[in-house]
mmCIF file of C-alpha atoms and ligand atoms in Angstrom:
data_model
loop_
_atom_site.group_PDB
_atom_site.id
_atom_site.type_symbol
_atom_site.label_atom_id
_atom_site.label_comp_id
_atom_site.label_asym_id
_atom_site.label_seq_id
_atom_site.Cartn_x
_atom_site.Cartn_y
_atom_site.Cartn_z
ATOM 1 C CA MET A 25 -34.094 -9.516 6.596
ATOM 2 C CA ASN A 26 -31.842 -8.797 9.520
ATOM 3 C CA PRO A 27 -30.892 -5.131 8.893
ATOM 4 C CA ARG A 28 -27.268 -5.817 9.746
ATOM 5 C CA PHE A 29 -27.171 -8.585 7.140
ATOM 6 C CA ALA A 30 -28.733 -6.338 4.518
ATOM 7 C CA PHE A 31 -26.157 -3.670 5.307
ATOM 8 C CA ALA A 32 -23.355 -6.190 4.759
ATOM 9 C CA LEU A 33 -24.739 -7.154 1.343
ATOM 10 C CA LEU A 34 -25.076 -3.589 0.075
ATOM 11 C CA PRO A 35 -21.435 -3.130 -1.010
ATOM 12 C CA LEU A 36 -21.587 -6.453 -2.842
ATOM 13 C CA ALA A 37 -24.658 -5.393 -4.772
ATOM 14 C CA LEU A 38 -22.996 -2.107 -5.680
ATOM 15 C CA ALA A 39 -19.772 -3.884 -6.627
ATOM 16 C CA ALA A 40 -21.652 -6.315 -8.871
ATOM 17 C CA GLY A 41 -23.263 -3.393 -10.675
ATOM 18 C CA VAL A 42 -20.037 -1.567 -11.411
ATOM 19 C CA ALA A 43 -18.180 -4.795 -12.199
ATOM 20 C CA SER A 44 -20.346 -5.498 -15.214
ATOM 21 C CA ALA A 45 -20.015 -1.909 -16.452
ATOM 22 C CA GLN A 46 -16.274 -2.061 -15.969
ATOM 23 C CA ASP A 47 -15.961 -5.390 -17.769
ATOM 24 C CA ALA A 48 -17.872 -3.983 -20.731
ATOM 25 C CA SER A 49 -15.203 -1.299 -21.115
ATOM 26 C CA PRO A 50 -11.911 -2.774 -19.921
ATOM 27 C CA ALA A 51 -9.838 0.159 -21.184
ATOM 28 C CA GLY A 52 -11.870 2.684 -19.169
ATOM 29 C CA ASP A 53 -10.831 6.168 -18.170
ATOM 30 C CA PRO A 54 -8.386 6.335 -15.242
ATOM 31 C CA LYS A 55 -9.299 10.005 -14.702
ATOM 32 C CA ALA A 56 -12.846 8.982 -13.775
ATOM 33 C CA THR A 57 -11.639 7.948 -10.308
ATOM 34 C CA GLU A 58 -9.110 10.743 -9.707
ATOM 35 C CA GLN A 59 -9.805 13.288 -6.955
ATOM 36 C CA TRP A 60 -7.733 16.512 -7.062
ATOM 37 C CA THR A 61 -9.148 18.670 -4.276
ATOM 38 C CA PRO A 62 -9.072 19.549 -1.475
ATOM 39 C CA VAL A 63 -5.281 19.293 -1.275
ATOM 40 C CA PRO A 64 -4.122 17.903 2.122
ATOM 41 C CA PRO A 65 -2.250 20.545 4.179
ATOM 42 C CA VAL A 66 1.506 20.118 4.505
ATOM 43 C CA VAL A 67 2.816 19.076 7.960
ATOM 44 C CA THR A 68 6.501 18.816 8.822
ATOM 45 C CA PRO A 69 7.058 15.538 10.675
ATOM 46 C CA GLY A 70 9.271 15.108 13.719
ATOM 47 C CA ARG A 71 12.111 12.621 13.879
ATOM 48 C CA SER A 72 11.243 9.011 14.551
ATOM 49 C CA ASP A 73 13.024 5.797 15.373
ATOM 50 C CA ALA A 74 11.260 2.480 15.058
ATOM 51 C CA ALA A 75 13.361 -0.534 15.949
ATOM 52 C CA PRO A 76 11.347 -3.783 15.777
ATOM 53 C CA PRO A 77 9.613 -4.726 19.030
ATOM 54 C CA SER A 78 10.423 -8.115 20.518
ATOM 55 C CA ASP A 79 7.362 -9.910 19.123
ATOM 56 C CA ALA A 80 7.705 -8.640 15.535
ATOM 57 C CA ILE A 81 8.407 -10.784 12.496
ATOM 58 C CA VAL A 82 11.309 -9.025 10.810
ATOM 59 C CA LEU A 83 10.694 -8.974 7.061
ATOM 60 C CA PHE A 84 13.810 -7.023 6.078
ATOM 61 C CA ASP A 85 16.693 -6.065 8.349
ATOM 62 C CA GLY A 86 19.065 -4.822 5.680
ATOM 63 C CA ARG A 87 20.857 -8.101 5.057
ATOM 64 C CA ASN A 88 18.833 -10.088 2.526
ATOM 65 C CA LEU A 89 15.392 -10.603 0.999
ATOM 66 C CA ASP A 90 14.989 -14.199 2.181
ATOM 67 C CA GLN A 91 11.460 -13.379 3.438
ATOM 68 C CA TRP A 92 10.423 -12.181 -0.042
ATOM 69 C CA GLU A 93 9.667 -13.670 -3.456
ATOM 70 C CA ALA A 94 8.826 -12.403 -6.934
ATOM 71 C CA SER A 95 5.042 -11.928 -7.160
ATOM 72 C CA LYS A 96 4.853 -13.156 -10.728
ATOM 73 C CA ASP A 97 6.398 -16.612 -10.273
ATOM 74 C CA HIS A 98 7.364 -17.035 -6.584
ATOM 75 C CA SER A 99 11.062 -17.192 -7.465
ATOM 76 C CA PRO A 100 13.493 -15.559 -5.004
ATOM 77 C CA ALA A 101 13.151 -11.765 -4.851
ATOM 78 C CA ARG A 102 15.891 -10.167 -6.923
ATOM 79 C CA TRP A 103 15.678 -6.530 -5.914
ATOM 80 C CA LYS A 104 19.170 -5.204 -5.134
ATOM 81 C CA VAL A 105 20.298 -5.288 -1.498
ATOM 82 C CA HIS A 106 23.181 -2.912 -0.781
ATOM 83 C CA ASP A 107 24.354 -0.848 2.185
ATOM 84 C CA GLY A 108 21.540 -2.180 4.351
ATOM 85 C CA VAL A 109 18.738 -1.197 1.990
ATOM 86 C CA ALA A 110 16.751 -2.907 -0.776
ATOM 87 C CA THR A 111 16.181 -0.994 -3.991
ATOM 88 C CA VAL A 112 13.331 -1.644 -6.392
ATOM 89 C CA ASP A 113 14.322 -3.527 -9.532
ATOM 90 C CA LYS A 114 11.693 -2.543 -12.070
ATOM 91 C CA ALA A 115 12.870 -5.256 -14.458
ATOM 92 C CA THR A 116 12.026 -8.113 -12.086
ATOM 93 C CA GLY A 117 8.720 -6.658 -10.888
ATOM 94 C CA ASN A 118 6.723 -6.690 -7.664
ATOM 95 C CA ILE A 119 7.918 -8.657 -4.661
ATOM 96 C CA GLN A 120 5.850 -10.073 -1.824
ATOM 97 C CA THR A 121 6.304 -11.828 1.493
ATOM 98 C CA ARG A 122 6.559 -15.595 1.496
ATOM 99 C CA ARG A 123 4.341 -15.571 4.576
ATOM 100 C CA ARG A 124 0.653 -14.795 4.371
ATOM 101 C CA PHE A 125 -1.162 -12.582 6.824
ATOM 102 C CA GLY A 126 -4.606 -11.631 8.055
ATOM 103 C CA SER A 127 -4.760 -8.502 10.237
ATOM 104 C CA TYR A 128 -1.517 -6.965 11.412
ATOM 105 C CA GLN A 129 0.591 -3.959 12.418
ATOM 106 C CA LEU A 130 3.275 -3.127 9.838
ATOM 107 C CA HIS A 131 6.289 -0.837 9.929
ATOM 108 C CA LEU A 132 8.347 0.000 6.873
ATOM 109 C CA GLU A 133 10.704 2.736 5.785
ATOM 110 C CA TRP A 134 11.257 3.994 2.277
ATOM 111 C CA ARG A 135 13.371 6.622 0.564
ATOM 112 C CA VAL A 136 12.957 8.539 -2.642
ATOM 113 C CA PRO A 137 16.403 9.120 -4.166
ATOM 114 C CA GLU A 138 17.802 12.611 -4.009
ATOM 115 C CA GLY A 139 17.646 14.220 -7.428
ATOM 116 C CA ILE A 140 14.517 12.271 -8.434
ATOM 117 C CA THR A 141 13.026 13.416 -11.708
ATOM 118 C CA GLY A 142 9.559 13.143 -13.185
ATOM 119 C CA ASP A 143 6.160 14.504 -12.234
ATOM 120 C CA GLY A 144 2.882 13.402 -10.742
ATOM 121 C CA GLN A 145 2.532 9.630 -10.602
ATOM 122 C CA ALA A 146 5.794 9.223 -12.518
ATOM 123 C CA ARG A 147 8.009 10.394 -9.655
ATOM 124 C CA GLY A 148 9.111 7.677 -7.230
ATOM 125 C CA ASN A 149 5.964 5.603 -7.567
ATOM 126 C CA SER A 150 5.835 2.361 -5.608
ATOM 127 C CA GLY A 151 3.336 1.098 -3.085
ATOM 128 C CA VAL A 152 2.669 -1.323 -0.286
ATOM 129 C CA PHE A 153 -0.183 -3.724 -0.960
ATOM 130 C CA LEU A 154 -1.557 -4.719 2.429
ATOM 131 C CA ALA A 155 -3.029 -7.894 0.987
ATOM 132 C CA SER A 156 -1.852 -9.040 -2.407
ATOM 133 C CA THR A 157 -4.560 -10.973 -4.203
ATOM 134 C CA GLY A 158 -2.759 -11.429 -7.509
ATOM 135 C CA PRO A 159 0.619 -11.301 -9.239
ATOM 136 C CA GLY A 160 0.117 -7.799 -10.719
ATOM 137 C CA ASP A 161 -1.173 -4.721 -8.907
ATOM 138 C CA GLU A 162 -4.175 -6.509 -7.422
ATOM 139 C CA GLY A 163 -4.898 -5.943 -3.749
ATOM 140 C CA TYR A 164 -5.113 -3.031 -1.323
ATOM 141 C CA GLU A 165 -2.495 -0.342 -1.965
ATOM 142 C CA ILE A 166 -1.173 2.372 0.316
ATOM 143 C CA GLN A 167 0.548 4.633 -2.188
ATOM 144 C CA ILE A 168 4.268 5.313 -2.090
ATOM 145 C CA LEU A 169 5.298 8.316 -4.175
ATOM 146 C CA ASP A 170 7.411 11.436 -3.990
ATOM 147 C CA SER A 171 4.700 13.810 -2.780
ATOM 148 C CA TYR A 172 7.130 16.487 -1.617
ATOM 149 C CA ARG A 173 6.108 19.467 -3.731
ATOM 150 C CA ASN A 174 4.761 17.174 -6.422
ATOM 151 C CA THR A 175 1.162 17.647 -7.465
ATOM 152 C CA THR A 176 -1.026 14.740 -8.445
ATOM 153 C CA TYR A 177 -4.556 13.592 -7.689
ATOM 154 C CA VAL A 178 -4.826 13.596 -3.896
ATOM 155 C CA ASN A 179 -6.238 10.096 -3.629
ATOM 156 C CA GLY A 180 -3.097 8.968 -5.428
ATOM 157 C CA GLN A 181 -0.461 10.921 -3.469
ATOM 158 C CA ALA A 182 1.822 9.323 -0.875
ATOM 159 C CA ALA A 183 -0.071 7.755 2.055
ATOM 160 C CA SER A 184 -3.351 7.696 0.184
ATOM 161 C CA ILE A 185 -5.441 4.575 0.044
ATOM 162 C CA TYR A 186 -5.050 4.476 -3.681
ATOM 163 C CA LYS A 187 -8.098 5.916 -5.485
ATOM 164 C CA GLN A 188 -10.134 5.690 -2.253
ATOM 165 C CA ALA A 189 -8.920 8.117 0.397
ATOM 166 C CA PRO A 190 -6.415 11.006 0.418
ATOM 167 C CA PRO A 191 -4.195 11.325 3.504
ATOM 168 C CA ARG A 192 -5.507 13.781 6.108
ATOM 169 C CA VAL A 193 -2.257 15.772 5.750
ATOM 170 C CA ASN A 194 0.894 15.621 3.656
ATOM 171 C CA ALA A 195 3.670 14.532 6.065
ATOM 172 C CA MET A 196 6.248 13.985 3.353
ATOM 173 C CA ARG A 197 9.950 14.521 3.893
ATOM 174 C CA PRO A 198 12.055 15.681 0.935
ATOM 175 C CA PRO A 199 13.777 13.228 -1.421
ATOM 176 C CA GLY A 200 16.927 11.695 0.033
ATOM 177 C CA GLN A 201 15.441 11.392 3.537
ATOM 178 C CA TRP A 202 13.853 8.259 4.978
ATOM 179 C CA GLN A 203 10.084 8.096 5.385
ATOM 180 C CA SER A 204 8.192 5.700 7.639
ATOM 181 C CA TYR A 205 4.789 4.084 7.465
ATOM 182 C CA ASP A 206 3.185 2.527 10.512
ATOM 183 C CA ILE A 207 0.049 0.738 9.446
ATOM 184 C CA VAL A 208 -2.719 -1.107 11.264
ATOM 185 C CA TRP A 209 -4.553 -3.338 8.829
ATOM 186 C CA THR A 210 -7.846 -4.980 9.708
ATOM 187 C CA ALA A 211 -8.349 -7.569 7.023
ATOM 188 C CA PRO A 212 -11.763 -8.075 5.423
ATOM 189 C CA VAL A 213 -13.655 -11.200 6.387
ATOM 190 C CA PHE A 214 -15.573 -13.322 3.902
ATOM 191 C CA GLY A 215 -18.102 -16.053 4.441
ATOM 192 C CA ALA A 216 -17.650 -19.569 3.103
ATOM 193 C CA ASP A 217 -19.791 -18.582 0.108
ATOM 194 C CA GLY A 218 -17.552 -15.593 -0.631
ATOM 195 C CA THR A 219 -19.876 -12.883 0.652
ATOM 196 C CA LEU A 220 -18.314 -9.998 2.556
ATOM 197 C CA LYS A 221 -18.949 -10.387 6.276
ATOM 198 C CA SER A 222 -16.772 -7.528 7.497
ATOM 199 C CA PRO A 223 -14.977 -4.855 5.429
ATOM 200 C CA ALA A 224 -11.316 -3.932 5.657
ATOM 201 C CA TYR A 225 -10.125 -0.960 7.725
ATOM 202 C CA VAL A 226 -6.773 0.753 7.780
ATOM 203 C CA THR A 227 -4.963 3.239 10.005
ATOM 204 C CA VAL A 228 -1.732 4.788 8.724
ATOM 205 C CA LEU A 229 0.895 7.010 10.333
ATOM 206 C CA HIS A 230 3.302 8.678 7.899
ATOM 207 C CA ASN A 231 6.491 9.807 9.632
ATOM 208 C CA GLY A 232 4.606 9.487 12.919
ATOM 209 C CA VAL A 233 1.705 11.647 11.763
ATOM 210 C CA LEU A 234 -1.799 10.177 11.561
ATOM 211 C CA VAL A 235 -2.895 10.272 7.930
ATOM 212 C CA GLN A 236 -5.548 7.523 7.715
ATOM 213 C CA ASP A 237 -7.742 6.998 10.769
ATOM 214 C CA HIS A 238 -9.497 3.628 10.760
ATOM 215 C CA VAL A 239 -10.752 4.185 7.240
ATOM 216 C CA ARG A 240 -13.193 1.648 5.855
ATOM 217 C CA LEU A 241 -12.208 0.330 2.433
ATOM 218 C CA ALA A 242 -14.741 -0.154 -0.334
ATOM 219 C CA GLY A 243 -12.719 -3.007 -1.791
ATOM 220 C CA GLU A 244 -9.461 -3.554 -3.612
ATOM 221 C CA THR A 245 -7.745 -0.496 -5.107
ATOM 222 C CA PHE A 246 -7.827 -0.265 -8.884
ATOM 223 C CA TYR A 247 -6.087 2.036 -11.353
ATOM 224 C CA ILE A 248 -9.245 1.986 -13.456
ATOM 225 C CA GLY A 249 -12.763 1.496 -12.150
ATOM 226 C CA GLN A 250 -14.432 1.386 -8.777
ATOM 227 C CA PRO A 251 -13.144 -0.626 -5.828
ATOM 228 C CA LYS A 252 -14.628 -4.034 -5.212
ATOM 229 C CA TYR A 253 -13.975 -6.989 -2.931
ATOM 230 C CA LYS A 254 -12.724 -10.364 -3.995
ATOM 231 C CA PRO A 255 -12.756 -13.113 -1.356
ATOM 232 C CA TYR A 256 -9.425 -14.231 0.069
ATOM 233 C CA ASP A 257 -8.265 -15.715 3.331
ATOM 234 C CA ARG A 258 -4.680 -14.809 4.123
ATOM 235 C CA ALA A 259 -2.445 -12.943 1.706
ATOM 236 C CA PRO A 260 1.136 -11.764 1.275
ATOM 237 C CA ILE A 261 2.260 -8.164 1.722
ATOM 238 C CA LYS A 262 3.509 -6.852 -1.619
ATOM 239 C CA LEU A 263 5.839 -4.022 -2.648
ATOM 240 C CA GLN A 264 5.297 -2.432 -6.029
ATOM 241 C CA ALA A 265 7.841 -2.132 -8.834
ATOM 242 C CA HIS A 266 6.003 0.604 -10.700
ATOM 243 C CA GLY A 267 6.754 1.034 -14.377
ATOM 244 C CA ASP A 268 7.326 4.786 -14.361
ATOM 245 C CA PRO A 269 10.728 5.896 -15.705
ATOM 246 C CA SER A 270 11.892 7.770 -12.582
ATOM 247 C CA GLN A 271 14.771 6.525 -10.424
ATOM 248 C CA PRO A 272 13.834 3.547 -8.181
ATOM 249 C CA ILE A 273 13.147 4.020 -4.486
ATOM 250 C CA SER A 274 14.642 2.021 -1.608
ATOM 251 C CA PHE A 275 13.320 0.265 1.503
ATOM 252 C CA ARG A 276 14.703 -0.610 4.936
ATOM 253 C CA ASN A 277 13.550 -1.781 8.380
ATOM 254 C CA ILE A 278 10.376 -3.716 7.568
ATOM 255 C CA TRP A 279 8.608 -5.643 10.307
ATOM 256 C CA VAL A 280 5.138 -6.930 11.044
ATOM 257 C CA ARG A 281 3.107 -8.011 14.079
ATOM 258 C CA PRO A 282 0.204 -10.315 13.197
ATOM 259 C CA LEU A 283 -2.972 -9.394 15.085
ATOM 260 C CA ASP A 284 -4.977 -12.574 14.696
HETATM 261 MG MG1 MG B 307 1.893 2.890 -6.564
#
C-alpha cells in the first residue's frame, strides 16, 4: 500500500477501535480524558484592536443576530442583544451561523462578567465550535471559560482544543475585560466514501498571543471518550450555551474570512 495512504487510514482504524468501546459504555468517565499538568504559564496580553478587514463576512456587529440561528431547530437565534453585545441565553441553547464554512480565519471577542462565580468548568463556560456537526455539543470546540486564576484540567481551560490540546500559555484577562480569539481553521477533508483524506488543523491567538500553533486534531472534541472524525462537507460555526449555573458570558465583533 502507498505509505501515505496507510498513514491516512491509521486514525480511522484507531477511531473505530475506541468507538466500539465507547458505545459499549455510553456513560463513561469524563475524568479519563482530563489532563491537569503541566499548567500553562501565565502571560499578560497587550492591548489589541481588531476591526473587520474589508473582505470579511461580518457575523455580529453589535446590532442583531440575523446571521445566527438556534442549533436545535434552526429558528432565529434568541440570545439577548443589548448595548452592542450578545449575551448567552442558556434557556434557548447553542446558536450557530446560518452560513456554512470550510476553512477560514475567524475573529471573535468574548467577556466573562465581572463578579463571576463558580469554579473549574462551571465558571463562564462557553465555547466556539469551529465546525458544528450536530445540534448539541458535537463538533470541534475551542474552549471559552474564565481561566483567570481558575484551576481546571488544562486541556479544558480557555483556548484549549477541548480535551485534545492545552494552550501553550494562559493569556487570559480578568473577568469584566474583553478577550479576543483569532483562529485559523483548516477543515478536515473526507473522501466520497467518508474516509479521512486530510485532518483538521487549528492555529489560535488569544488576546494576540499564540496559544495553538497549527495543531493537528485527532477528530471531534468530546466530553467523554476519545476524539474521532465524522465526515462532513461544510458546517456552521457554533457558540455554546453551556449548562453550568454561572453568569452568562457575552460576545461582540465576530467576523470570518473564508479560505477556500
Ligand atoms: Mg465549553
